[in-house]
């Protein structure tokens, strides 16, 4: 999935691998990344050749060793599930693996204390570098939503928040044609945007 919600300048990223098919019970990843292919096979518990959000959740951990949230796993499956089956195959998994590693690099760049999570100051810096201008109260509210106890973001929640901000910002900009920071929209349009039902 090229470009959408990926880290980097303007959130533009590269697509997946290209190359030859691998060996095994089902096709390996294009591009021959055997380590990722082996990881996929380990995650694909039912040997279906596809993994769902629950299987993905069992494989992904944050820096503090907690599992990725179900919300993050479902979002990432949806992002890379080309045929909208609710699962991803090995080639989509390679793209997802690259996507997570890109975000992990961005996340680690802001996790100055190497705690495996980012605090208010670190998250504020991340948002500013990504060209978002939010009040400290708004940023604090985001942190509180995802972790009311410590007000910190783990990698999975960082990815979810950044992806959601990008999606909502893009949708808002399409409605703010005069670039004034304001847009007129009906209630149904607003709810549709919030739920991700339309752009």
PDB file of C-alpha atoms in Angstrom:
ATOM      1  CA  UNK A   1       0.000   0.000   0.000  1.00  0.00           C
ATOM      2  CA  UNK A   2       2.007   2.931  -1.181  1.00  0.00           C
ATOM      3  CA  UNK A   3       1.832   6.266   0.512  1.00  0.00           C
ATOM      4  CA  UNK A   4      -1.276   6.124   2.680  1.00  0.00           C
ATOM      5  CA  UNK A   5      -0.568   6.765   6.345  1.00  0.00           C
ATOM      6  CA  UNK A   6       3.082   5.800   6.089  1.00  0.00           C
ATOM      7  CA  UNK A   7       5.878   7.656   7.844  1.00  0.00           C
ATOM      8  CA  UNK A   8       8.294   9.843   6.000  1.00  0.00           C
ATOM      9  CA  UNK A   9       8.175  13.163   4.248  1.00  0.00           C
ATOM     10  CA  UNK A  10       4.551  13.926   3.546  1.00  0.00           C
ATOM     11  CA  UNK A  11       3.707  10.361   4.584  1.00  0.00           C
ATOM     12  CA  UNK A  12       4.820   9.090   1.185  1.00  0.00           C
ATOM     13  CA  UNK A  13       6.320   5.621   1.297  1.00  0.00           C
ATOM     14  CA  UNK A  14       7.355   2.945  -1.137  1.00  0.00           C
ATOM     15  CA  UNK A  15       5.368  -0.114  -2.091  1.00  0.00           C
ATOM     16  CA  UNK A  16       6.169  -3.743  -1.440  1.00  0.00           C
ATOM     17  CA  UNK A  17       8.688  -6.084  -2.978  1.00  0.00           C
ATOM     18  CA  UNK A  18       8.704  -7.432  -6.510  1.00  0.00           C
ATOM     19  CA  UNK A  19      10.329 -10.638  -7.602  1.00  0.00           C
ATOM     20  CA  UNK A  20       9.855 -14.372  -7.772  1.00  0.00           C
ATOM     21  CA  UNK A  21       7.635 -16.748  -5.835  1.00  0.00           C
ATOM     22  CA  UNK A  22       9.105 -18.764  -2.980  1.00  0.00           C
ATOM     23  CA  UNK A  23       8.838 -22.456  -2.156  1.00  0.00           C
ATOM     24  CA  UNK A  24       6.685 -24.261   0.375  1.00  0.00           C
ATOM     25  CA  UNK A  25       3.070 -25.181   1.054  1.00  0.00           C
ATOM     26  CA  UNK A  26       1.981 -21.831  -0.326  1.00  0.00           C
ATOM     27  CA  UNK A  27       3.803 -19.167  -2.261  1.00  0.00           C
ATOM     28  CA  UNK A  28       6.545 -17.326  -0.449  1.00  0.00           C
ATOM     29  CA  UNK A  29       6.843 -13.564  -0.491  1.00  0.00           C
ATOM     30  CA  UNK A  30       7.709 -11.863  -3.706  1.00  0.00           C
ATOM     31  CA  UNK A  31      11.264 -10.607  -3.386  1.00  0.00           C
ATOM     32  CA  UNK A  32      12.528 -13.633  -1.483  1.00  0.00           C
ATOM     33  CA  UNK A  33      12.563 -12.224   2.053  1.00  0.00           C
ATOM     34  CA  UNK A  34      12.832 -15.643   3.727  1.00  0.00           C
ATOM     35  CA  UNK A  35      13.008 -14.346   7.296  1.00  0.00           C
ATOM     36  CA  UNK A  36       9.668 -12.566   6.897  1.00  0.00           C
ATOM     37  CA  UNK A  37       8.252 -15.646   5.129  1.00  0.00           C
ATOM     38  CA  UNK A  38       9.287 -17.852   8.077  1.00  0.00           C
ATOM     39  CA  UNK A  39       7.731 -15.396  10.504  1.00  0.00           C
ATOM     40  CA  UNK A  40       4.519 -15.438   8.429  1.00  0.00           C
ATOM     41  CA  UNK A  41       4.438 -19.253   8.550  1.00  0.00           C
ATOM     42  CA  UNK A  42       4.867 -19.153  12.347  1.00  0.00           C
ATOM     43  CA  UNK A  43       2.001 -16.669  12.697  1.00  0.00           C
ATOM     44  CA  UNK A  44      -0.286 -18.568  10.284  1.00  0.00           C
ATOM     45  CA  UNK A  45      -1.291 -21.106  12.931  1.00  0.00           C
ATOM     46  CA  UNK A  46      -4.067 -22.737  10.880  1.00  0.00           C
ATOM     47  CA  UNK A  47      -1.764 -23.000   7.811  1.00  0.00           C
ATOM     48  CA  UNK A  48      -4.396 -21.336   5.621  1.00  0.00           C
ATOM     49  CA  UNK A  49      -1.912 -19.138   3.788  1.00  0.00           C
ATOM     50  CA  UNK A  50      -3.594 -16.083   5.317  1.00  0.00           C
ATOM     51  CA  UNK A  51      -3.488 -14.407   8.715  1.00  0.00           C
ATOM     52  CA  UNK A  52      -6.194 -12.439  10.453  1.00  0.00           C
ATOM     53  CA  UNK A  53      -5.980  -9.692  13.085  1.00  0.00           C
ATOM     54  CA  UNK A  54      -6.001 -12.164  15.999  1.00  0.00           C
ATOM     55  CA  UNK A  55      -3.116 -14.176  14.529  1.00  0.00           C
ATOM     56  CA  UNK A  56      -1.232 -10.948  13.836  1.00  0.00           C
ATOM     57  CA  UNK A  57      -1.802  -9.753  17.397  1.00  0.00           C
ATOM     58  CA  UNK A  58      -0.133 -12.905  18.744  1.00  0.00           C
ATOM     59  CA  UNK A  59       3.035 -12.028  16.823  1.00  0.00           C
ATOM     60  CA  UNK A  60       3.457  -8.299  17.458  1.00  0.00           C
ATOM     61  CA  UNK A  61       4.804  -6.781  20.661  1.00  0.00           C
ATOM     62  CA  UNK A  62       5.556  -3.237  21.742  1.00  0.00           C
ATOM     63  CA  UNK A  63       8.831  -2.092  23.269  1.00  0.00           C
ATOM     64  CA  UNK A  64       7.398  -2.776  26.733  1.00  0.00           C
ATOM     65  CA  UNK A  65       6.583  -6.378  25.680  1.00  0.00           C
ATOM     66  CA  UNK A  66       2.805  -5.804  25.617  1.00  0.00           C
ATOM     67  CA  UNK A  67       0.940  -7.178  22.606  1.00  0.00           C
ATOM     68  CA  UNK A  68      -0.260  -4.834  19.893  1.00  0.00           C
ATOM     69  CA  UNK A  69      -3.867  -3.817  20.441  1.00  0.00           C
ATOM     70  CA  UNK A  70      -6.621  -5.541  18.521  1.00  0.00           C
ATOM     71  CA  UNK A  71      -7.559  -2.123  17.112  1.00  0.00           C
ATOM     72  CA  UNK A  72      -4.050  -1.652  15.677  1.00  0.00           C
ATOM     73  CA  UNK A  73      -3.993  -5.153  14.191  1.00  0.00           C
ATOM     74  CA  UNK A  74      -7.414  -4.772  12.566  1.00  0.00           C
ATOM     75  CA  UNK A  75      -6.435  -1.367  11.158  1.00  0.00           C
ATOM     76  CA  UNK A  76      -3.235  -2.773   9.655  1.00  0.00           C
ATOM     77  CA  UNK A  77      -4.983  -5.843   8.221  1.00  0.00           C
ATOM     78  CA  UNK A  78      -7.598  -3.545   6.645  1.00  0.00           C
ATOM     79  CA  UNK A  79      -4.867  -1.330   5.229  1.00  0.00           C
ATOM     80  CA  UNK A  80      -3.047  -4.151   3.435  1.00  0.00           C
ATOM     81  CA  UNK A  81      -5.951  -6.532   2.681  1.00  0.00           C
ATOM     82  CA  UNK A  82      -6.249  -5.917  -1.066  1.00  0.00           C
ATOM     83  CA  UNK A  83      -9.258  -8.203  -1.609  1.00  0.00           C
ATOM     84  CA  UNK A  84     -11.037  -7.149   1.620  1.00  0.00           C
ATOM     85  CA  UNK A  85     -11.250 -10.719   2.933  1.00  0.00           C
ATOM     86  CA  UNK A  86     -10.335  -9.746   6.495  1.00  0.00           C
ATOM     87  CA  UNK A  87      -6.983 -11.521   6.146  1.00  0.00           C
ATOM     88  CA  UNK A  88      -3.627 -10.914   4.479  1.00  0.00           C
ATOM     89  CA  UNK A  89      -1.489 -13.262   2.439  1.00  0.00           C
ATOM     90  CA  UNK A  90       2.285 -13.528   2.595  1.00  0.00           C
ATOM     91  CA  UNK A  91       2.925 -10.733   0.066  1.00  0.00           C
ATOM     92  CA  UNK A  92       0.575  -8.363   1.890  1.00  0.00           C
ATOM     93  CA  UNK A  93       2.326  -9.412   5.106  1.00  0.00           C
ATOM     94  CA  UNK A  94       5.683  -8.342   3.631  1.00  0.00           C
ATOM     95  CA  UNK A  95       4.196  -4.909   2.921  1.00  0.00           C
ATOM     96  CA  UNK A  96       2.755  -4.754   6.445  1.00  0.00           C
ATOM     97  CA  UNK A  97       6.104  -5.829   7.925  1.00  0.00           C
ATOM     98  CA  UNK A  98       7.856  -3.000   6.051  1.00  0.00           C
ATOM     99  CA  UNK A  99       5.145  -0.534   7.123  1.00  0.00           C
ATOM    100  CA  UNK A 100       5.558  -1.460  10.796  1.00  0.00           C
ATOM    101  CA  UNK A 101       9.341  -1.202  10.564  1.00  0.00           C
ATOM    102  CA  UNK A 102       9.088   2.259   8.989  1.00  0.00           C
ATOM    103  CA  UNK A 103       6.822   3.419  11.798  1.00  0.00           C
ATOM    104  CA  UNK A 104       9.062   1.738  14.367  1.00  0.00           C
ATOM    105  CA  UNK A 105      11.987   3.821  13.090  1.00  0.00           C
ATOM    106  CA  UNK A 106       9.946   7.030  13.382  1.00  0.00           C
ATOM    107  CA  UNK A 107       8.720   6.027  16.838  1.00  0.00           C
ATOM    108  CA  UNK A 108      12.208   5.207  18.115  1.00  0.00           C
ATOM    109  CA  UNK A 109      13.425   8.573  16.848  1.00  0.00           C
ATOM    110  CA  UNK A 110      11.021  10.270  19.255  1.00  0.00           C
ATOM    111  CA  UNK A 111      11.383   7.813  22.152  1.00  0.00           C
ATOM    112  CA  UNK A 112      14.361   9.759  23.520  1.00  0.00           C
ATOM    113  CA  UNK A 113      14.480   7.933  26.856  1.00  0.00           C
ATOM    114  CA  UNK A 114      14.225   4.509  25.133  1.00  0.00           C
ATOM    115  CA  UNK A 115      11.342   3.524  27.407  1.00  0.00           C
ATOM    116  CA  UNK A 116       9.370   1.784  24.647  1.00  0.00           C
ATOM    117  CA  UNK A 117       6.658   4.425  24.852  1.00  0.00           C
ATOM    118  CA  UNK A 118       6.471   8.146  24.194  1.00  0.00           C
ATOM    119  CA  UNK A 119       5.307  10.805  26.625  1.00  0.00           C
ATOM    120  CA  UNK A 120       3.644  14.182  26.157  1.00  0.00           C
ATOM    121  CA  UNK A 121       6.818  16.061  25.182  1.00  0.00           C
ATOM    122  CA  UNK A 122       8.005  13.335  22.808  1.00  0.00           C
ATOM    123  CA  UNK A 123       4.581  13.032  21.177  1.00  0.00           C
ATOM    124  CA  UNK A 124       4.244  16.817  20.860  1.00  0.00           C
ATOM    125  CA  UNK A 125       7.607  16.929  19.062  1.00  0.00           C
ATOM    126  CA  UNK A 126       6.522  14.086  16.770  1.00  0.00           C
ATOM    127  CA  UNK A 127       3.299  15.879  15.833  1.00  0.00           C
ATOM    128  CA  UNK A 128       5.120  19.157  15.197  1.00  0.00           C
ATOM    129  CA  UNK A 129       7.671  17.427  12.973  1.00  0.00           C
ATOM    130  CA  UNK A 130       4.789  15.854  11.013  1.00  0.00           C
ATOM    131  CA  UNK A 131       3.393  19.374  10.486  1.00  0.00           C
ATOM    132  CA  UNK A 132       0.441  19.058  12.899  1.00  0.00           C
ATOM    133  CA  UNK A 133      -0.374  22.036  15.104  1.00  0.00           C
ATOM    134  CA  UNK A 134      -2.438  20.970  18.114  1.00  0.00           C
ATOM    135  CA  UNK A 135      -2.852  22.457  21.564  1.00  0.00           C
ATOM    136  CA  UNK A 136      -1.147  20.744  24.504  1.00  0.00           C
ATOM    137  CA  UNK A 137      -4.599  19.978  25.906  1.00  0.00           C
ATOM    138  CA  UNK A 138      -5.568  18.140  22.724  1.00  0.00           C
ATOM    139  CA  UNK A 139      -2.297  16.174  22.703  1.00  0.00           C
ATOM    140  CA  UNK A 140      -2.784  15.290  26.389  1.00  0.00           C
ATOM    141  CA  UNK A 141      -6.331  14.127  25.635  1.00  0.00           C
ATOM    142  CA  UNK A 142      -5.034  11.768  22.927  1.00  0.00           C
ATOM    143  CA  UNK A 143      -2.502  10.268  25.336  1.00  0.00           C
ATOM    144  CA  UNK A 144      -5.145   9.901  28.036  1.00  0.00           C
ATOM    145  CA  UNK A 145      -7.498   8.152  25.598  1.00  0.00           C
ATOM    146  CA  UNK A 146      -4.930   5.444  24.831  1.00  0.00           C
ATOM    147  CA  UNK A 147      -3.367   5.116  28.299  1.00  0.00           C
ATOM    148  CA  UNK A 148      -5.257   6.829  31.131  1.00  0.00           C
ATOM    149  CA  UNK A 149      -2.745   5.660  33.766  1.00  0.00           C
ATOM    150  CA  UNK A 150       0.597   6.796  32.362  1.00  0.00           C
ATOM    151  CA  UNK A 151      -0.486   9.026  29.432  1.00  0.00           C
ATOM    152  CA  UNK A 152       2.085   7.447  27.117  1.00  0.00           C
ATOM    153  CA  UNK A 153       1.804   5.893  23.646  1.00  0.00           C
ATOM    154  CA  UNK A 154       3.216   2.501  22.756  1.00  0.00           C
ATOM    155  CA  UNK A 155       4.243   1.776  19.152  1.00  0.00           C
ATOM    156  CA  UNK A 156       0.909   0.217  18.198  1.00  0.00           C
ATOM    157  CA  UNK A 157      -1.107   3.154  19.486  1.00  0.00           C
ATOM    158  CA  UNK A 158       1.339   5.606  17.906  1.00  0.00           C
ATOM    159  CA  UNK A 159       0.692   3.948  14.528  1.00  0.00           C
ATOM    160  CA  UNK A 160      -3.092   4.017  15.064  1.00  0.00           C
ATOM    161  CA  UNK A 161      -3.075   7.696  16.079  1.00  0.00           C
ATOM    162  CA  UNK A 162      -0.794   8.799  13.231  1.00  0.00           C
ATOM    163  CA  UNK A 163      -2.783   6.837  10.655  1.00  0.00           C
ATOM    164  CA  UNK A 164      -6.068   8.268  11.977  1.00  0.00           C
ATOM    165  CA  UNK A 165      -4.708  11.821  12.004  1.00  0.00           C
ATOM    166  CA  UNK A 166      -3.519  11.447   8.421  1.00  0.00           C
ATOM    167  CA  UNK A 167      -6.826   9.984   7.233  1.00  0.00           C
ATOM    168  CA  UNK A 168      -8.914  12.633   9.001  1.00  0.00           C
ATOM    169  CA  UNK A 169      -6.630  15.489   7.926  1.00  0.00           C
ATOM    170  CA  UNK A 170      -6.775  14.419   4.288  1.00  0.00           C
ATOM    171  CA  UNK A 171     -10.571  14.153   4.464  1.00  0.00           C
ATOM    172  CA  UNK A 172     -10.850  17.550   6.171  1.00  0.00           C
ATOM    173  CA  UNK A 173      -8.597  19.216   3.599  1.00  0.00           C
ATOM    174  CA  UNK A 174     -10.860  18.003   0.799  1.00  0.00           C
ATOM    175  CA  UNK A 175     -13.707  19.894   2.486  1.00  0.00           C
ATOM    176  CA  UNK A 176     -11.634  22.979   3.411  1.00  0.00           C
ATOM    177  CA  UNK A 177     -11.113  24.196  -0.145  1.00  0.00           C
ATOM    178  CA  UNK A 178     -10.084  27.699   0.947  1.00  0.00           C
ATOM    179  CA  UNK A 179      -7.483  26.269   3.393  1.00  0.00           C
ATOM    180  CA  UNK A 180      -8.821  28.315   6.336  1.00  0.00           C
ATOM    181  CA  UNK A 181      -8.847  25.506   8.882  1.00  0.00           C
ATOM    182  CA  UNK A 182     -12.626  25.363   8.740  1.00  0.00           C
ATOM    183  CA  UNK A 183     -15.030  23.214   6.778  1.00  0.00           C
ATOM    184  CA  UNK A 184     -18.787  23.039   6.530  1.00  0.00           C
ATOM    185  CA  UNK A 185     -20.170  19.520   6.682  1.00  0.00           C
ATOM    186  CA  UNK A 186     -23.379  17.817   7.533  1.00  0.00           C
ATOM    187  CA  UNK A 187     -23.805  15.554  10.519  1.00  0.00           C
ATOM    188  CA  UNK A 188     -23.803  12.357   8.432  1.00  0.00           C
ATOM    189  CA  UNK A 189     -20.627  13.441   6.646  1.00  0.00           C
ATOM    190  CA  UNK A 190     -18.938  14.136  10.002  1.00  0.00           C
ATOM    191  CA  UNK A 191     -19.960  10.761  11.455  1.00  0.00           C
ATOM    192  CA  UNK A 192     -18.874   9.016   8.264  1.00  0.00           C
ATOM    193  CA  UNK A 193     -15.440  10.622   8.537  1.00  0.00           C
ATOM    194  CA  UNK A 194     -15.093   9.772  12.211  1.00  0.00           C
ATOM    195  CA  UNK A 195     -16.012   6.143  11.618  1.00  0.00           C
ATOM    196  CA  UNK A 196     -13.901   5.840   8.495  1.00  0.00           C
ATOM    197  CA  UNK A 197     -16.992   4.984   6.444  1.00  0.00           C
ATOM    198  CA  UNK A 198     -16.045   7.416   3.680  1.00  0.00           C
ATOM    199  CA  UNK A 199     -13.440   9.959   2.698  1.00  0.00           C
TER     200      UNK A 199
END
